[in-house]
CSV table of C-alpha atoms in Angstrom, one decimal:
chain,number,residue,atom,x,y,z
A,1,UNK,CA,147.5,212.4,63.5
A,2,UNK,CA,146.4,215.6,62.7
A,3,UNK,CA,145.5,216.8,66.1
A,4,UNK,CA,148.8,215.8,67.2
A,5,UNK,CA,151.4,219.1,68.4
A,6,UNK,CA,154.2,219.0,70.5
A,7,UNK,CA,152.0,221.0,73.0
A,8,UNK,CA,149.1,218.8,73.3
A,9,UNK,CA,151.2,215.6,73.4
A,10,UNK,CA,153.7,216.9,76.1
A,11,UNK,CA,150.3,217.9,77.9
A,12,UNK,CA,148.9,214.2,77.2
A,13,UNK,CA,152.1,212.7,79.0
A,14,UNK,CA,151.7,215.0,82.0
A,15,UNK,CA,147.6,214.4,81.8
A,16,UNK,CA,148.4,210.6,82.0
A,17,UNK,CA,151.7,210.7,84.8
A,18,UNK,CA,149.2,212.6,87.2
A,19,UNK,CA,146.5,210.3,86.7
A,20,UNK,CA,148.5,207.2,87.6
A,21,UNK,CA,150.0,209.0,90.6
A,22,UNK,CA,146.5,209.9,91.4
A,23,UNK,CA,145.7,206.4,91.4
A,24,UNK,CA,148.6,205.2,93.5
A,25,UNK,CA,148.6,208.2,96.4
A,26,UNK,CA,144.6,208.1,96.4
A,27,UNK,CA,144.9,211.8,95.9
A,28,UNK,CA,143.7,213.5,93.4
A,29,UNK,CA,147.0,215.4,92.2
A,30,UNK,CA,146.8,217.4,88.4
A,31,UNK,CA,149.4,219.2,86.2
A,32,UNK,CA,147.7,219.2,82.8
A,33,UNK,CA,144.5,219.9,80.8
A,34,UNK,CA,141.9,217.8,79.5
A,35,UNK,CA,142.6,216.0,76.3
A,36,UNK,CA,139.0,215.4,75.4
A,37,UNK,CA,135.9,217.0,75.5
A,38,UNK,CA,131.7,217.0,74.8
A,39,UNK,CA,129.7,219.8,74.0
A,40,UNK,CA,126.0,219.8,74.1
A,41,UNK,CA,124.4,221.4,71.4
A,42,UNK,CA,120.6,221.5,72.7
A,43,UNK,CA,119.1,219.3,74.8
A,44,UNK,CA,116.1,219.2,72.4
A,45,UNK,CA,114.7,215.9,70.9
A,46,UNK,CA,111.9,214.9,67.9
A,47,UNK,CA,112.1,211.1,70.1
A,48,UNK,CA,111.0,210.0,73.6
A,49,UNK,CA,112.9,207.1,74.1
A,50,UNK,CA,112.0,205.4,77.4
A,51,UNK,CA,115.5,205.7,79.7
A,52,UNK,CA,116.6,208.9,78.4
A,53,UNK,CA,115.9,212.3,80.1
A,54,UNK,CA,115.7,214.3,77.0
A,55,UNK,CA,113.5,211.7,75.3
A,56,UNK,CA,111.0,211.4,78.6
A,57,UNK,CA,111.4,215.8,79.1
A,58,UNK,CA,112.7,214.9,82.7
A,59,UNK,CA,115.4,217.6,82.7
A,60,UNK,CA,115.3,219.7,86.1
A,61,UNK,CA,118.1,221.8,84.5
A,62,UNK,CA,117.1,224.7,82.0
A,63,UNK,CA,117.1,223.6,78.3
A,64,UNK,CA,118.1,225.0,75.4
A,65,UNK,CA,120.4,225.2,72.8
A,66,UNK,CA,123.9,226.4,72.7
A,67,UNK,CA,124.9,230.1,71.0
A,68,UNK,CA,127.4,229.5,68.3
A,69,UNK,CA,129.3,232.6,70.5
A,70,UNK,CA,129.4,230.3,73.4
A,71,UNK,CA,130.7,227.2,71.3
A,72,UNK,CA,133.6,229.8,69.6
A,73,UNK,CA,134.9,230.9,73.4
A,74,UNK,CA,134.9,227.3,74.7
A,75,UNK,CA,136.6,226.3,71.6
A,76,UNK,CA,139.2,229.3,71.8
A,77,UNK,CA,139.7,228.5,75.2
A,78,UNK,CA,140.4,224.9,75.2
A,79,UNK,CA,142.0,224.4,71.7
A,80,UNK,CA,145.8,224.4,72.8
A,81,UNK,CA,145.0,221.3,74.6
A,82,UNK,CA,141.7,219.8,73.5
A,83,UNK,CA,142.3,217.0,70.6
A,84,UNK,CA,138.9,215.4,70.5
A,85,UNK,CA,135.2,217.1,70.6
A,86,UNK,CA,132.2,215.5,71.0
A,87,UNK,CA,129.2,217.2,69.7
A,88,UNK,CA,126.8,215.1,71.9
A,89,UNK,CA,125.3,215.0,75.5
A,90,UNK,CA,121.5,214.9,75.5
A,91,UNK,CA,119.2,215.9,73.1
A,92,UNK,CA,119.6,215.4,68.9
A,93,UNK,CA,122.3,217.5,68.3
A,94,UNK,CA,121.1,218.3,64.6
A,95,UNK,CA,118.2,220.5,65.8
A,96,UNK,CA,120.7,223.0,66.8
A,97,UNK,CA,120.8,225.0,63.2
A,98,UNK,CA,124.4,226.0,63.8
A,99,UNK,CA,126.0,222.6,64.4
A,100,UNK,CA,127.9,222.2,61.0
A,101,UNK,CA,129.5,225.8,61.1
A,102,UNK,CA,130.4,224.8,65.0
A,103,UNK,CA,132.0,221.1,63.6
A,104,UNK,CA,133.9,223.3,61.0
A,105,UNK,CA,135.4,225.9,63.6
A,106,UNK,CA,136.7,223.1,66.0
A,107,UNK,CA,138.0,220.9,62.7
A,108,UNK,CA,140.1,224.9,61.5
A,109,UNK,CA,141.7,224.2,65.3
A,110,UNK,CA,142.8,220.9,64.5
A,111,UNK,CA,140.7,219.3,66.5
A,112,UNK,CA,138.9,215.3,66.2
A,113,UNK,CA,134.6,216.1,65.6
A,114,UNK,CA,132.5,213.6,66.2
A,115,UNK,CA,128.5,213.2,67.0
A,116,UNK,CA,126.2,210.9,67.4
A,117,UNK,CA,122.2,211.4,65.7
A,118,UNK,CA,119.3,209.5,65.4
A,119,UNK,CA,119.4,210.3,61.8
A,120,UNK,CA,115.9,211.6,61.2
A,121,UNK,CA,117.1,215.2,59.8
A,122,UNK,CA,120.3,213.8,57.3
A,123,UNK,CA,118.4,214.9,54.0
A,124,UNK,CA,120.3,215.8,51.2
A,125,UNK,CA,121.4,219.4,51.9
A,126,UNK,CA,122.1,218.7,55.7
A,127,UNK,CA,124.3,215.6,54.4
A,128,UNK,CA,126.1,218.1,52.0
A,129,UNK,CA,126.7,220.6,55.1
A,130,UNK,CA,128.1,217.8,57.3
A,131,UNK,CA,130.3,216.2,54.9
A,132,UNK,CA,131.3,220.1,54.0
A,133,UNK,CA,132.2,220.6,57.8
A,134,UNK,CA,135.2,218.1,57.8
A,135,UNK,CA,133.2,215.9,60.5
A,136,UNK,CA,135.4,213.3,61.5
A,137,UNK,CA,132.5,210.8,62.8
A,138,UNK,CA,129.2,210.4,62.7
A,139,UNK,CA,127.6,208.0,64.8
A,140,UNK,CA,124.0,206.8,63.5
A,141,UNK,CA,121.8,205.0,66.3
A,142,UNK,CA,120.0,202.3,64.7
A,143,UNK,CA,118.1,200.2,67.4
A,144,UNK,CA,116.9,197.7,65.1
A,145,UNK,CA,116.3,196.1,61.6
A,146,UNK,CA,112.2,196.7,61.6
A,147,UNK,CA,110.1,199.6,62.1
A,148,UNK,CA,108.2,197.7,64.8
A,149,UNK,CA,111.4,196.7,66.8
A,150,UNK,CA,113.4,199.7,66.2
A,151,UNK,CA,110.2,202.1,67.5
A,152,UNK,CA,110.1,199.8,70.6
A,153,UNK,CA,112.9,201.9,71.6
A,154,UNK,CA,113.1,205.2,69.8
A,155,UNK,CA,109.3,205.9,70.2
A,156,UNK,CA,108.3,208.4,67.8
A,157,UNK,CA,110.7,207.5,65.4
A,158,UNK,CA,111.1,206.0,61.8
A,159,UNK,CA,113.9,203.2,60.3
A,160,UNK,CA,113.1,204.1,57.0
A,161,UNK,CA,114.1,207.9,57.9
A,162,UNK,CA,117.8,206.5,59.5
A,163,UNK,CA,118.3,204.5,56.5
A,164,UNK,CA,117.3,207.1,53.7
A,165,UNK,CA,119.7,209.3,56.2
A,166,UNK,CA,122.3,207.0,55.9
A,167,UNK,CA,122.0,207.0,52.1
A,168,UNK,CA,122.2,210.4,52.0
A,169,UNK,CA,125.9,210.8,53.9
A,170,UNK,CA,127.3,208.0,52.2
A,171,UNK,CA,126.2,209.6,48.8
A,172,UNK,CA,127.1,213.1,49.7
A,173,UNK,CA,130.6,211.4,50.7
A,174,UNK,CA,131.1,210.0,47.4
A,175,UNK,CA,129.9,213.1,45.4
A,176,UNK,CA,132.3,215.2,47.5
A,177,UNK,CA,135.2,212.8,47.4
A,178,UNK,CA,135.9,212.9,50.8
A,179,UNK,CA,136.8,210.2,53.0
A,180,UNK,CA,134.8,212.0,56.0
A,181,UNK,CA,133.1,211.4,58.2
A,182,UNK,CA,133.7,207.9,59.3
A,183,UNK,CA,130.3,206.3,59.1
A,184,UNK,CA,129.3,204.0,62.4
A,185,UNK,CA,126.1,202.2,63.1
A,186,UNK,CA,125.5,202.2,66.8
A,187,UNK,CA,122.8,199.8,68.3
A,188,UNK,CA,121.5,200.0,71.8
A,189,UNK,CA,121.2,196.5,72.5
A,190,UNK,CA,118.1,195.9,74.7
A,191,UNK,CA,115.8,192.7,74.7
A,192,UNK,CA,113.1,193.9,71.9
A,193,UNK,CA,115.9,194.3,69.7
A,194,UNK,CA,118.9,191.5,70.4
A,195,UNK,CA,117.3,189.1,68.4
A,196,UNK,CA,118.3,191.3,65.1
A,197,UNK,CA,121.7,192.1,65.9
A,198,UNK,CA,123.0,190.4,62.6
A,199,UNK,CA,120.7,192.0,60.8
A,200,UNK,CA,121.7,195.4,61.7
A,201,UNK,CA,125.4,194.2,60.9
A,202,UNK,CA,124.2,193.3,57.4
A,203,UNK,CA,122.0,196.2,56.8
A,204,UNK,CA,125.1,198.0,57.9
A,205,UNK,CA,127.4,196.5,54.9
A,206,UNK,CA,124.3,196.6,52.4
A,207,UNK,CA,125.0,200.8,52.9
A,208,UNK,CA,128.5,200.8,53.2
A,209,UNK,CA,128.5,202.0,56.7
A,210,UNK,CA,131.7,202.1,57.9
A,211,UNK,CA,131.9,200.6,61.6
A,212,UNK,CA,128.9,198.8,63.6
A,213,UNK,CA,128.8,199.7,67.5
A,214,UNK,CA,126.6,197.4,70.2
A,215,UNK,CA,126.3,198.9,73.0
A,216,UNK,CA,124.4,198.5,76.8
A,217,UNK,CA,121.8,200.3,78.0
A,218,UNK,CA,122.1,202.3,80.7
A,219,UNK,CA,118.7,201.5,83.0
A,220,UNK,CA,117.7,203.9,86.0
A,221,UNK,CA,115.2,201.1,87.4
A,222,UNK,CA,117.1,197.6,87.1
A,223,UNK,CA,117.5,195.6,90.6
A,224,UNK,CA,114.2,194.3,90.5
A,225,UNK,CA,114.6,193.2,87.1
A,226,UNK,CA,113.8,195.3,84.0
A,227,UNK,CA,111.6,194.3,80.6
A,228,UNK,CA,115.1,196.1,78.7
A,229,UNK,CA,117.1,194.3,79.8
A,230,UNK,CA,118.8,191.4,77.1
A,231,UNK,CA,118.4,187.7,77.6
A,232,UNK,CA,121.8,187.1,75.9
A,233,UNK,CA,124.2,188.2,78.9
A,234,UNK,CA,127.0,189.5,76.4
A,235,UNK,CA,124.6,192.5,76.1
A,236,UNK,CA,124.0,193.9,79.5
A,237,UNK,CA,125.3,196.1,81.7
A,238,UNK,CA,123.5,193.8,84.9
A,239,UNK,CA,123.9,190.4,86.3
A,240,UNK,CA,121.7,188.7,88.7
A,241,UNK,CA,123.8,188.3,92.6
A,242,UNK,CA,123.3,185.1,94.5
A,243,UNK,CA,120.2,187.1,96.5
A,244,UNK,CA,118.3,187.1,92.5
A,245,UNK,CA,118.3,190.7,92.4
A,246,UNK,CA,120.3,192.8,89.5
A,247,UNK,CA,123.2,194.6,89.7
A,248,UNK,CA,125.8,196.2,87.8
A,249,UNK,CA,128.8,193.9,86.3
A,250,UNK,CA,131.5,196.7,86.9
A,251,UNK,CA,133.2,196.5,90.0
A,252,UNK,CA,133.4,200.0,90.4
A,253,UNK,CA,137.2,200.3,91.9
A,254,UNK,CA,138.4,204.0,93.1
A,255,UNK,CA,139.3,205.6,89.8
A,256,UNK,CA,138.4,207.1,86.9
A,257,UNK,CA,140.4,208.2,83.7
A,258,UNK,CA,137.6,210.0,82.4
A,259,UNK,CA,138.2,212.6,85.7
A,260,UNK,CA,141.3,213.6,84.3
A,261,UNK,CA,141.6,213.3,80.2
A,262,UNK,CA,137.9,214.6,79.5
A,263,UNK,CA,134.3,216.5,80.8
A,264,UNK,CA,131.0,217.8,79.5
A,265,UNK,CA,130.4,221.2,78.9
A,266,UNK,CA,126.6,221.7,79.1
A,267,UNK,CA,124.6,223.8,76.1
A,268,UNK,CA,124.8,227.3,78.6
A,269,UNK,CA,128.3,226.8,79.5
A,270,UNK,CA,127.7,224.6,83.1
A,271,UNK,CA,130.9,222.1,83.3
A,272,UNK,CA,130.1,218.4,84.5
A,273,UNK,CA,132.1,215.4,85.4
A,274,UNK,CA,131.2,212.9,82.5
A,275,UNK,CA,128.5,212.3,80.2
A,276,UNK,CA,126.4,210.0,83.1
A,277,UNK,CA,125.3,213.5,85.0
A,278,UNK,CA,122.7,213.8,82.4
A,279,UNK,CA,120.7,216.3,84.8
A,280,UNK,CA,124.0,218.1,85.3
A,281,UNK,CA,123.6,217.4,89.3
A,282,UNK,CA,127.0,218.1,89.8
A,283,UNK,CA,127.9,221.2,88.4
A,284,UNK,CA,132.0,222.0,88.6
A,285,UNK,CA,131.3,225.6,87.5
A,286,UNK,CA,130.0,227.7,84.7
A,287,UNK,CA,132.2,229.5,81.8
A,288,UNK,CA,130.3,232.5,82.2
A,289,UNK,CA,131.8,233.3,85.4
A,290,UNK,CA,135.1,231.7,84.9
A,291,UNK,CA,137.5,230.8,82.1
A,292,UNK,CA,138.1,226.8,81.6
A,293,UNK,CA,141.1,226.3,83.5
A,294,UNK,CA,139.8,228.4,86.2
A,295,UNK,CA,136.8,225.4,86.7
A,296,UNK,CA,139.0,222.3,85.7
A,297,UNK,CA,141.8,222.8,88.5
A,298,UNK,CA,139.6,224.6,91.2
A,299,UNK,CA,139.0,222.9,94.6
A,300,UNK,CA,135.5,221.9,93.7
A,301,UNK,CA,136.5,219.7,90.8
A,302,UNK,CA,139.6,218.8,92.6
A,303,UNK,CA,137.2,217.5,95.5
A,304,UNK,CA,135.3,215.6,93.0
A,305,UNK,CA,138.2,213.8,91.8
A,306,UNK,CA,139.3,213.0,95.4
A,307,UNK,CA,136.2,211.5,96.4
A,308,UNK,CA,136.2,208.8,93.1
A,309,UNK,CA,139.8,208.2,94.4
A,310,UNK,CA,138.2,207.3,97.8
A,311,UNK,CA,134.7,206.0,97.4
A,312,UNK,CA,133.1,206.1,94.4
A,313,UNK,CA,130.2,203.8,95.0
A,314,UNK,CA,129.0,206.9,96.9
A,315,UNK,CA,128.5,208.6,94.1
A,316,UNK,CA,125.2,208.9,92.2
A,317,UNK,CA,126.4,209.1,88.8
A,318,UNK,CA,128.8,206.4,89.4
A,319,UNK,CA,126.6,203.8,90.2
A,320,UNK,CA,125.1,203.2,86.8
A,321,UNK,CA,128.5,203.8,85.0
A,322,UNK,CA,129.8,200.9,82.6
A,323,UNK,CA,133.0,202.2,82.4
A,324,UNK,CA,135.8,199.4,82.2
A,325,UNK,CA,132.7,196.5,83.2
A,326,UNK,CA,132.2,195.0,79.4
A,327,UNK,CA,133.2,195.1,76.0
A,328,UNK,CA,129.8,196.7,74.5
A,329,UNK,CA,130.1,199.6,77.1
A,330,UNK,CA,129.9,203.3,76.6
A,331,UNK,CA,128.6,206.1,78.1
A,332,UNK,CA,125.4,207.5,77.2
């Protein structure tokens, strides 16, 4: 509620009216601003988790991390309309020394924070600075309830680093009376871990976290099978097809809601689709040549939109997306 202005919800009615007519005409028609977006703060990583490109240093795109200028003129430019930010895309968001005093310059605006970590920098002082920030959410990943299942995944990492972390927001929370941020467990269910998804949901309550997530993995190899990939169907984004092979559960129809309420805006200013261009393939434009709503109604992005409308199985970033497919989705 308090995002909420009479300009941003009159813009969240028009965001939504065009979308539907979008949907209905099968072209890609837009009278309103984005309601949602993610930043990246670096694309950096102290992990090398298997199926993710900052974990496996598979970027083709520069990497870096993003200028707390840069962050204060996307923030100035999109903060009439923008009610959520995500401080996440690739990389651990934390190694960027300037996150916190970015978190509190989009909260001043009015504006929803939320980020996701793998926990391993939340000591004491940092937990102190985040709660001090007015963070809305922070999401923890937590990929199992033993060091030797949870490093299956997050190689490189430790479980007794993401609990300690944990301890230390919840107790910088109480110290500081404040009610942020919203505390949330989220475990990437995959087949070394499924077996301890109760146990994560107890270890959860033991710390007083506030909210457990599951969620899919997102695989790049998966038709022939894939050792990730859970035995307990509820779990996975795949199903076998009558042939044996893998494929993905969602149907992939022509459209996409993220096209019109949200995008990603890259750690040097490059504007993507959605968070599942990791490699930022598809590049909408760049806010060092252009101002926001330049990029987000140009005929590029407008073509972008178009072709989802008309046949988005053709697209590479679509064809991995679990968007609408399952309960446990989200996007990485």
């Amino acid at each position: 509620m308090r995002t909420l202005t009479m300009y941003r919800m009159w813009n969240a009615m028009k965001l939504y009216a065009s979308y539907r007519r979008s949907r209905r005409t099968k072209r890609a028609e837009l009278s309103a601003l984005p309601i949602s977006i993610s930043v990246e703060p670096t694309t950096s990583c102290n992990l090398r988790c298997p199926e993710c490109p900052s974990g496996l240093r598979s970027f083709t795109r520069p990497t870096g991390m993003m200028s707390e200028e840069l962050f204060r003129k996307i923030t100035d430019d999109v903060k009439s309309h923008v009610m959520y930010m995500n401080f996440y895309f690739q990389g651990e968001p934390f190694l960027n020394p300037k996150l916190t005093e970015m978190i509190r310059y989009a909260h001043d605006r009015k504006i929803f924070t939320s980020t996701s970590t793998n926990a391993h920098y939340l000591d004491e002082e940092n937990s102190r600075k985040i709660v001090e920030s007015k963070l809305d959410r922070l999401i923890i990943s937590i990929d199992g309830s033993s060091q030797e299942t949870y490093a299956a995944y997050r190689i490189g990492g430790t479980l007794s680093k993401v609990i300690d972390g944990t301890k230390n927001i919840i107790a910088a929370k109480k110290k500081l009376k404040s009610r942020t941020p919203q505390v949330v467990f989220q475990m990437l269910v995959v087949k070394p871990n499924e077996h301890q998804v109760n146990e994560v949901q107890l270890l959860a309550e033991k710390l007083e976290v506030d909210e457990v997530v599951l969620k899919t993995a997102q695989l790049y190899e998966y038709e022939n099978g894939n050792e990730l990939i859970p035995d307990n169907d509820e779990y996975s984004r795949y199903k076998r097809n009558d042939t044996g092979r893998w494929e993905l559960k969602n149907e992939l129809e022509d459209h996409c809601w993220k096209m019109w309420h949200s995008c990603v805006i890259t750690w040097d200013g490059s504007v993507v689709p959605c968070c599942f261009d990791k490699d930022a393939q598809h590049k909408l434009g760049t806010l060092k040549n252009f101002s926001f709503k330049q990029i987000w109604f140009s005929e590029p992005y407008q073509k972008f939109r178009s072709a989802v409308l008309t046949g988005r199985k053709q697209i590479d970033i679509c064809k991995n997306c679990s968007e609408g497919s399952h309960a446990y989705a989200g996007g990485e």
